[in-house]
Coordinates of N, CA and C in Angstrom, one line a residue:
X1 N -18.0 -45.3 15.2 CA -18.4 -44.1 16.4 C -17.5 -44.5 17.7
X2 N -17.6 -45.7 18.0 CA -17.1 -46.1 19.4 C -15.5 -45.7 19.3
X3 N -14.8 -45.8 18.1 CA -13.3 -45.6 17.8 C -13.1 -44.0 18.1
X4 N -14.1 -43.3 17.3 CA -14.0 -41.9 17.4 C -14.0 -41.2 18.8
X5 N -15.0 -41.8 19.6 CA -15.0 -41.5 21.1 C -13.8 -41.7 21.7
X6 N -13.4 -42.9 21.5 CA -12.1 -43.5 22.4 C -11.0 -42.5 22.0
X7 N -10.7 -42.2 20.7 CA -9.8 -41.3 20.3 C -9.9 -40.1 21.1
X8 N -11.0 -39.3 20.9 CA -11.1 -38.1 21.6 C -10.9 -38.0 22.9
X9 N -11.5 -39.2 23.7 CA -11.2 -39.2 25.1 C -9.7 -39.5 25.7
X10 N -9.1 -40.2 24.7 CA -7.7 -40.5 25.0 C -6.9 -39.2 24.7
X11 N -7.3 -38.5 23.6 CA -6.7 -37.3 23.2 C -6.9 -36.2 24.4
X12 N -8.1 -36.3 24.9 CA -8.5 -35.3 26.1 C -7.8 -35.5 27.3
X13 N -7.6 -36.7 27.5 CA -6.9 -37.1 28.8 C -5.5 -36.9 28.8
X14 N -4.9 -37.0 27.5 CA -3.4 -36.9 27.6 C -3.2 -35.2 27.5
X15 N -4.0 -34.7 27.0 CA -3.7 -33.1 27.0 C -3.9 -32.5 28.2
X16 N -5.0 -33.2 29.0 CA -5.1 -32.6 30.4 C -3.8 -32.9 31.2
X17 N -3.3 -34.3 31.0 CA -2.1 -34.7 31.8 C -1.0 -33.7 31.3
X18 N -0.9 -33.0 30.3 CA -0.1 -32.2 29.8 C -0.2 -30.6 30.3
X19 N -1.1 -30.5 31.0 CA -1.6 -29.3 31.1 C -2.3 -28.4 30.4
X20 N -2.8 -29.0 29.2 CA -3.5 -28.1 28.1 C -4.9 -28.0 28.6
X21 N -5.6 -27.1 27.9 CA -7.0 -26.7 28.2 C -7.6 -27.1 27.0
X22 N -8.9 -27.6 27.4 CA -10.1 -28.3 26.1 C -11.2 -27.4 26.3
X23 N -11.8 -27.3 25.1 CA -13.1 -26.5 25.1 C -14.2 -27.6 24.6
X24 N -15.3 -27.3 25.3 CA -16.3 -28.3 25.2 C -17.0 -27.9 23.8
X25 N -17.8 -28.9 23.0 CA -18.3 -28.8 22.0 C -19.8 -28.7 22.2
X26 N -20.8 -28.3 21.1 CA -22.0 -28.0 21.6 C -23.0 -29.3 22.3
X27 N -24.1 -29.1 22.6 CA -24.9 -30.3 23.2 C -24.9 -31.5 22.5
X28 N -25.1 -31.4 21.2 CA -25.3 -32.8 20.6 C -23.8 -33.6 20.4
X29 N -22.5 -33.1 20.6 CA -21.4 -33.3 20.6 C -20.8 -33.3 21.9
X30 N -21.7 -33.6 23.1 CA -21.1 -33.1 24.4 C -20.0 -34.0 25.0
X31 N -20.0 -35.1 24.6 CA -19.0 -36.1 25.0 C -17.6 -35.9 24.1
X32 N -17.5 -35.2 23.1 CA -16.6 -35.0 22.4 C -15.6 -33.7 22.8
X33 N -14.3 -33.6 22.9 CA -13.7 -32.4 23.3 C -12.6 -32.1 22.3
X34 N -12.5 -30.8 22.1 CA -11.4 -30.4 21.0 C -10.2 -29.7 21.8
X35 N -9.1 -30.3 21.7 CA -7.8 -29.7 22.3 C -7.2 -28.3 21.7
X36 N -7.2 -27.4 22.4 CA -6.4 -26.0 22.1 C -5.4 -26.1 22.8
X37 N -4.1 -26.4 22.5 CA -2.9 -26.4 23.3 C -2.6 -24.9 23.6
X38 N -2.7 -23.9 22.5 CA -2.2 -22.6 22.6 C -3.4 -21.5 23.1
X39 N -4.5 -21.9 23.2 CA -5.5 -20.7 23.4 C -5.9 -21.3 24.9
X40 N -5.6 -20.5 26.0 CA -6.3 -21.0 27.4 C -7.3 -20.1 27.6
X41 N -8.5 -20.7 27.5 CA -9.6 -20.0 27.7 C -10.7 -21.0 28.4
X42 N -11.5 -20.3 29.3 CA -12.5 -21.1 29.9 C -13.9 -21.4 29.2
X43 N -14.4 -20.5 28.2 CA -15.7 -20.7 27.6 C -15.4 -20.4 26.2
X44 N -16.5 -20.5 25.4 CA -16.3 -20.7 24.1 C -16.3 -19.3 23.4
X45 N -16.6 -18.4 24.1 CA -17.0 -16.9 23.7 C -15.5 -16.3 23.6
X46 N -14.7 -16.5 24.7 CA -13.2 -16.4 25.0 C -12.4 -16.9 23.8
X47 N -12.7 -18.0 23.4 CA -11.7 -18.6 22.4 C -12.2 -17.8 21.2
X48 N -13.4 -17.7 20.5 CA -14.0 -16.9 19.6 C -13.5 -15.6 19.4
X49 N -13.4 -14.9 20.5 CA -12.8 -13.5 20.5 C -11.4 -13.6 20.0
X50 N -10.4 -14.5 20.7 CA -9.0 -14.8 20.6 C -8.8 -15.4 19.0
X51 N -9.5 -15.9 18.7 CA -9.5 -16.5 17.0 C -9.7 -15.3 16.3
X52 N -10.6 -14.7 16.6 CA -11.0 -13.4 15.7 C -9.8 -12.3 15.5
X53 N -9.2 -12.0 16.8 CA -8.1 -11.3 16.7 C -6.8 -12.2 16.1
X54 N -6.8 -13.2 16.2 CA -5.8 -13.9 15.7 C -5.8 -14.1 14.0
X55 N -7.1 -14.3 13.6 CA -7.0 -13.9 11.8 C -7.0 -12.8 11.6
X56 N -7.5 -11.8 12.3 CA -7.4 -10.2 11.8 C -5.7 -9.9 11.9
X57 N -4.9 -10.5 12.8 CA -3.5 -10.1 12.9 C -3.0 -11.0 11.7
X58 N -3.2 -12.1 11.2 CA -2.8 -12.8 10.4 C -3.0 -12.1 8.9
X59 N -4.5 -11.7 8.9 CA -4.6 -10.9 7.7 C -3.9 -9.5 7.4
X60 N -3.9 -9.1 8.4 CA -3.1 -7.6 8.2 C -1.7 -7.9 8.1
X61 N -0.9 -8.8 8.3 CA 0.3 -9.4 8.2 C 0.7 -9.6 6.7
X62 N -0.4 -10.2 6.1 CA -0.2 -11.0 4.8 C -0.5 -9.7 3.6
X63 N -1.4 -8.8 4.2 CA -1.7 -7.8 3.2 C -1.6 -6.4 3.9
X64 N -0.1 -6.0 4.0 CA 0.2 -4.7 4.6 C -0.1 -3.7 3.9
X65 N -0.2 -3.8 2.5 CA -0.7 -2.4 1.7 C -2.1 -2.0 2.0
X66 N -3.0 -3.1 2.4 CA -4.3 -2.7 2.5 C -4.4 -2.0 3.9
X67 N -3.5 -2.6 4.8 CA -3.6 -2.2 6.3 C -3.3 -0.7 6.4
X68 N -2.4 -0.3 5.6 CA -1.9 1.2 5.7 C -1.6 1.8 4.4
X69 N -2.8 1.7 3.5 CA -2.6 2.5 2.2 C -2.3 3.8 2.1
X70 N -1.1 4.3 1.8 CA -0.5 5.3 1.6 C 0.2 5.7 0.5
X71 N 0.3 7.1 0.2 CA 1.1 7.3 -0.8 C 2.7 7.2 -0.8
X72 N 3.4 6.5 -1.5 CA 4.8 6.3 -1.4 C 5.4 7.7 -2.0
X73 N 6.1 8.5 -1.1 CA 6.1 9.8 -1.6 C 7.7 10.1 -2.2
X74 N 7.9 11.1 -3.0 CA 9.3 11.6 -3.3 C 9.9 12.3 -2.4
X75 N 11.1 12.0 -2.0 CA 11.8 12.9 -1.1 C 12.6 13.9 -1.5
X76 N 12.8 14.7 -0.6 CA 13.7 16.1 -1.1 C 15.2 15.4 -1.3
X77 N 15.7 15.7 -2.6 CA 17.0 15.3 -2.9 C 17.2 14.1 -3.4
X78 N 16.0 13.3 -3.7 CA 16.1 12.1 -4.6 C 16.2 12.6 -6.1
X79 N 17.1 11.8 -6.9 CA 17.4 12.1 -8.1 C 16.1 11.4 -9.1
X80 N 15.9 12.0 -10.1 CA 14.5 11.6 -10.9 C 15.1 12.0 -12.3
X81 N 14.6 11.2 -13.4 CA 14.8 11.4 -14.8 C 13.7 12.1 -15.4
X82 N 13.9 13.2 -16.0 CA 13.1 14.0 -16.5 C 13.0 14.2 -18.0
X83 N 11.7 14.0 -18.7 CA 11.6 14.1 -20.1 C 11.1 15.2 -20.4
X84 N 10.0 15.6 -19.6 CA 9.3 16.9 -19.8 C 9.4 18.0 -18.7
X85 N 9.4 19.2 -19.0 CA 9.5 20.1 -17.9 C 8.7 21.4 -18.1
X86 N 8.0 22.0 -17.0 CA 7.2 23.3 -17.3 C 7.8 24.2 -16.5
X87 N 8.0 25.4 -17.0 CA 8.6 26.7 -16.3 C 8.0 27.1 -15.2
X88 N 6.6 27.1 -14.9 CA 6.0 27.9 -13.7 C 5.1 26.8 -13.0
X89 N 4.6 27.2 -11.9 CA 3.6 26.3 -11.1 C 2.0 26.3 -11.6
X90 N 1.8 27.3 -12.2 CA 0.4 27.5 -12.7 C 0.3 26.9 -14.0
X91 N 1.3 26.7 -14.8 CA 1.2 25.7 -15.9 C 1.2 24.1 -15.7
X92 N 2.1 23.9 -14.6 CA 2.3 22.3 -14.3 C 1.0 22.0 -13.5
X93 N 0.2 22.8 -12.6 CA -1.0 22.7 -12.0 C -2.0 22.3 -13.0
X94 N -2.1 23.0 -14.1 CA -3.1 23.0 -15.3 C -3.2 21.9 -15.8
X95 N -1.7 21.4 -16.0 CA -1.3 20.1 -16.6 C -1.7 18.7 -15.9
X96 N -1.6 19.2 -14.5 CA -2.0 18.0 -13.5 C -3.4 17.9 -13.6
X97 N -4.1 19.2 -13.7 CA -5.7 18.9 -13.7 C -6.3 18.1 -14.7
X98 N -5.5 18.4 -16.2 CA -5.9 17.7 -17.2 C -5.5 16.3 -17.1
X99 N -4.5 16.0 -16.5 CA -3.9 14.6 -16.1 C -4.9 13.9 -15.3
X100 N -5.8 14.3 -14.6 CA -7.0 13.6 -13.9 C -8.2 13.5 -14.6
X101 N -8.5 13.9 -15.8 CA -9.5 13.7 -16.7 C -9.3 12.8 -17.4
X102 N -8.6 12.9 -19.0 CA -8.1 11.7 -19.8 C -7.0 12.1 -20.4
X103 N -6.2 11.0 -21.2 CA -5.0 11.1 -21.8 C -5.1 12.1 -22.9
X104 N -6.2 12.0 -23.8 CA -6.1 12.9 -24.8 C -6.2 14.6 -24.5
X105 N -6.9 14.7 -23.4 CA -7.0 16.2 -22.6 C -5.3 16.6 -22.4
X106 N -4.8 15.6 -21.7 CA -3.5 16.0 -21.3 C -2.5 16.3 -22.2
X107 N -2.6 15.4 -23.4 CA -1.9 15.7 -24.8 C -2.0 17.0 -25.4
X108 N -3.3 17.2 -25.4 CA -3.6 18.4 -26.0 C -3.2 19.6 -25.2
X109 N -3.4 19.6 -23.9 CA -2.9 20.7 -23.0 C -1.5 21.0 -23.2
X110 N -0.6 19.7 -23.1 CA 0.9 19.7 -23.1 C 1.2 20.2 -24.4
X111 N 0.8 20.0 -25.6 CA 1.1 20.5 -26.9 C 0.9 22.0 -27.0
X112 N -0.1 22.6 -26.5 CA -0.6 23.9 -26.3 C 0.8 24.7 -25.6
X113 N 0.9 24.1 -24.5 CA 2.0 24.5 -23.4 C 3.3 24.5 -24.1
X114 N 3.6 23.5 -24.7 CA 5.0 23.4 -25.5 C 5.1 24.4 -26.8
X115 N 4.2 24.6 -27.3 CA 4.1 25.3 -28.5 C 4.3 26.8 -28.0
X116 N 3.8 27.1 -27.0 CA 3.9 28.4 -26.3 C 5.1 28.8 -25.5
X117 N 5.9 27.6 -25.3 CA 7.4 27.6 -24.7 C 7.3 27.5 -23.0
X118 N 6.1 27.2 -22.7 CA 5.6 27.1 -21.3 C 6.3 25.9 -20.4
X119 N 6.2 24.8 -21.5 CA 6.9 23.5 -21.4 C 7.9 22.9 -22.2
X120 N 9.0 22.5 -21.8 CA 10.0 21.7 -22.6 C 10.0 20.4 -22.9
X121 N 10.5 19.8 -23.7 CA 10.7 18.3 -24.0 C 12.4 18.2 -24.0
X122 N 12.7 16.9 -23.6 CA 14.1 16.7 -23.8 C 14.4 15.6 -24.6
X123 N 15.5 15.2 -25.4 CA 15.4 14.0 -26.3 C 15.6 12.9 -25.4
X124 N 16.5 12.9 -24.4 CA 16.6 11.6 -23.2 C 16.4 12.3 -21.9
X125 N 16.0 11.0 -20.9 CA 15.6 11.7 -19.5 C 16.8 12.4 -19.0
X126 N 16.6 13.5 -18.5 CA 17.6 14.5 -17.8 C 17.6 14.3 -16.5
X127 N 19.1 14.3 -16.0 CA 18.9 14.2 -14.4 C 18.6 15.5 -13.6
X128 N 17.7 15.2 -12.8 CA 17.2 16.2 -12.0 C 17.2 16.0 -10.4
X129 N 17.0 16.8 -9.6 CA 16.9 16.5 -8.1 C 15.6 16.9 -7.6
X130 N 14.7 16.3 -6.8 CA 13.5 16.8 -6.3 C 13.9 17.9 -5.0
X131 N 13.3 19.0 -5.5 CA 13.7 19.9 -4.3 C 12.1 20.1 -3.4
X132 N 11.2 20.0 -4.0 CA 10.1 20.1 -3.1 C 8.9 19.4 -3.9
X133 N 7.7 18.9 -3.2 CA 6.7 18.2 -3.5 C 5.5 19.3 -3.5
X134 N 4.7 19.5 -4.5 CA 3.9 20.5 -4.5 C 2.1 19.9 -4.2
X135 N 2.0 18.8 -5.0 CA 0.8 18.4 -5.1 C 0.7 16.8 -5.3
X136 N -0.2 16.1 -4.6 CA -0.4 14.7 -4.8 C -1.9 14.5 -5.4
X137 N -1.8 13.6 -6.4 CA -3.2 13.1 -6.8 C -3.3 11.8 -7.6
X138 N -4.3 11.4 -8.1 CA -4.6 10.3 -9.0 C -4.7 10.5 -10.2
X139 N -4.2 10.0 -11.1 CA -4.2 10.4 -12.8 C -5.5 9.8 -13.1
X140 N -5.5 9.9 -14.5 CA -6.8 9.3 -15.1 C -6.9 7.7 -15.1
X141 N -5.7 7.2 -15.0 CA -5.8 5.6 -14.8 C -5.8 5.1 -13.4
X142 N -5.7 6.2 -12.4 CA -5.8 5.8 -10.9 C -4.4 5.6 -10.3
X143 N -3.1 6.0 -11.0 CA -2.0 5.8 -10.6 C -1.8 7.2 -9.7
X144 N -1.2 6.7 -8.5 CA -0.7 7.7 -7.7 C 0.4 8.5 -8.2
X145 N 0.1 9.9 -8.5 CA 1.1 10.8 -9.0 C 1.3 12.3 -8.2
X146 N 2.5 12.9 -8.5 CA 3.0 14.0 -7.8 C 3.1 15.3 -8.8
X147 N 3.2 16.3 -8.0 CA 3.8 17.7 -9.0 C 5.0 17.8 -8.0
X148 N 6.3 17.9 -8.9 CA 7.5 18.2 -7.9 C 8.0 19.5 -8.5
X149 N 8.9 20.0 -7.8 CA 9.7 21.2 -8.1 C 11.0 20.5 -8.2
X150 N 11.5 20.6 -9.2 CA 13.1 20.0 -9.3 C 14.1 20.8 -9.6
X151 N 15.4 20.7 -9.6 CA 16.6 21.4 -10.2 C 17.4 20.5 -11.2
X152 N 18.1 21.1 -11.9 CA 18.9 20.2 -12.9 C 20.3 20.0 -12.3
X153 N 20.9 18.7 -12.2 CA 22.2 18.2 -11.8 C 23.1 18.7 -12.8
X154 N 23.0 19.2 -13.9 CA 23.8 19.7 -15.0 C 24.1 21.2 -14.9
X155 N 22.9 21.8 -15.0 CA 23.0 23.2 -15.5 C 22.6 24.0 -14.1
X156 N 23.6 24.6 -13.6 CA 23.3 25.2 -12.2 C 22.3 26.4 -12.4
X157 N 21.1 26.2 -11.7 CA 19.9 27.0 -11.5 C 19.0 26.8 -12.2
X158 N 19.1 25.6 -13.1 CA 18.0 25.3 -14.1 C 16.9 24.7 -13.2
X159 N 15.7 25.2 -12.9 CA 14.9 24.9 -12.2 C 13.4 24.8 -13.1
X160 N 12.5 23.9 -12.6 CA 11.1 23.6 -13.3 C 10.1 22.8 -12.5
X161 N 9.2 22.4 -13.0 CA 8.2 21.7 -12.6 C 7.7 20.5 -13.4
X162 N 7.6 19.2 -12.6 CA 7.3 18.1 -13.4 C 6.1 17.4 -12.8
X163 N 5.5 16.4 -13.4 CA 4.6 15.5 -13.1 C 5.0 14.2 -13.1
X164 N 5.0 13.3 -11.8 CA 5.7 12.2 -11.8 C 4.8 11.1 -10.9
X165 N 4.7 9.6 -11.4 CA 4.0 8.8 -10.7 C 5.0 8.5 -9.3
X166 N 4.3 8.0 -8.5 CA 5.0 7.6 -7.1 C 6.0 6.7 -7.4
X167 N 7.0 6.9 -6.7 CA 8.3 6.0 -7.1 C 8.1 4.5 -6.5
X168 N 8.8 3.5 -7.3 CA 8.7 2.3 -6.8 C 9.8 1.9 -5.9
X169 N 9.4 1.4 -4.7 CA 10.6 1.1 -4.0 C 10.4 -0.3 -3.5
X170 N 11.6 -0.9 -3.2 CA 11.3 -2.4 -2.8 C 10.8 -2.5 -1.6
X171 N 10.0 -3.7 -1.3 CA 9.5 -3.9 0.0 C 10.5 -4.5 0.8
X172 N 10.1 -4.4 2.2 CA 11.3 -4.8 3.3 C 10.8 -6.3 3.5

């Protein structure tokens, strides 16, 4: 116990010699001091507030997605590969509503629209360009999704509507 007291007293004296501030401990540890070289405060409450803000800042820096959770959006002019395409807004909005419920409902609804010619399916993903974002929503699995108006890169004037998940972008 004596060596601990001497160590803290020596540390405290050397810290004061260097111009650093110290914070006193509670009554039962009155003779001991903790050296706080970066936090200049005169009482314990100021240290507590500064530490709280420092921890909050570190937390927000470590978890930026929780600090500003937003949809990553499709930009106008961005290229997208399309496997299925609907011809009008009402059809794609009905399909998006079904996509919010469950997978079986989406498949049944799309099969109905495809058989009536309102939606088409391509063998491979065809290149399209995003013209407009019509609606954003969460699908039945909780993924962030969009209803987009797109135009074909190959056939002039070939336009349609698609559902797409939020694009994946590299983090900076």
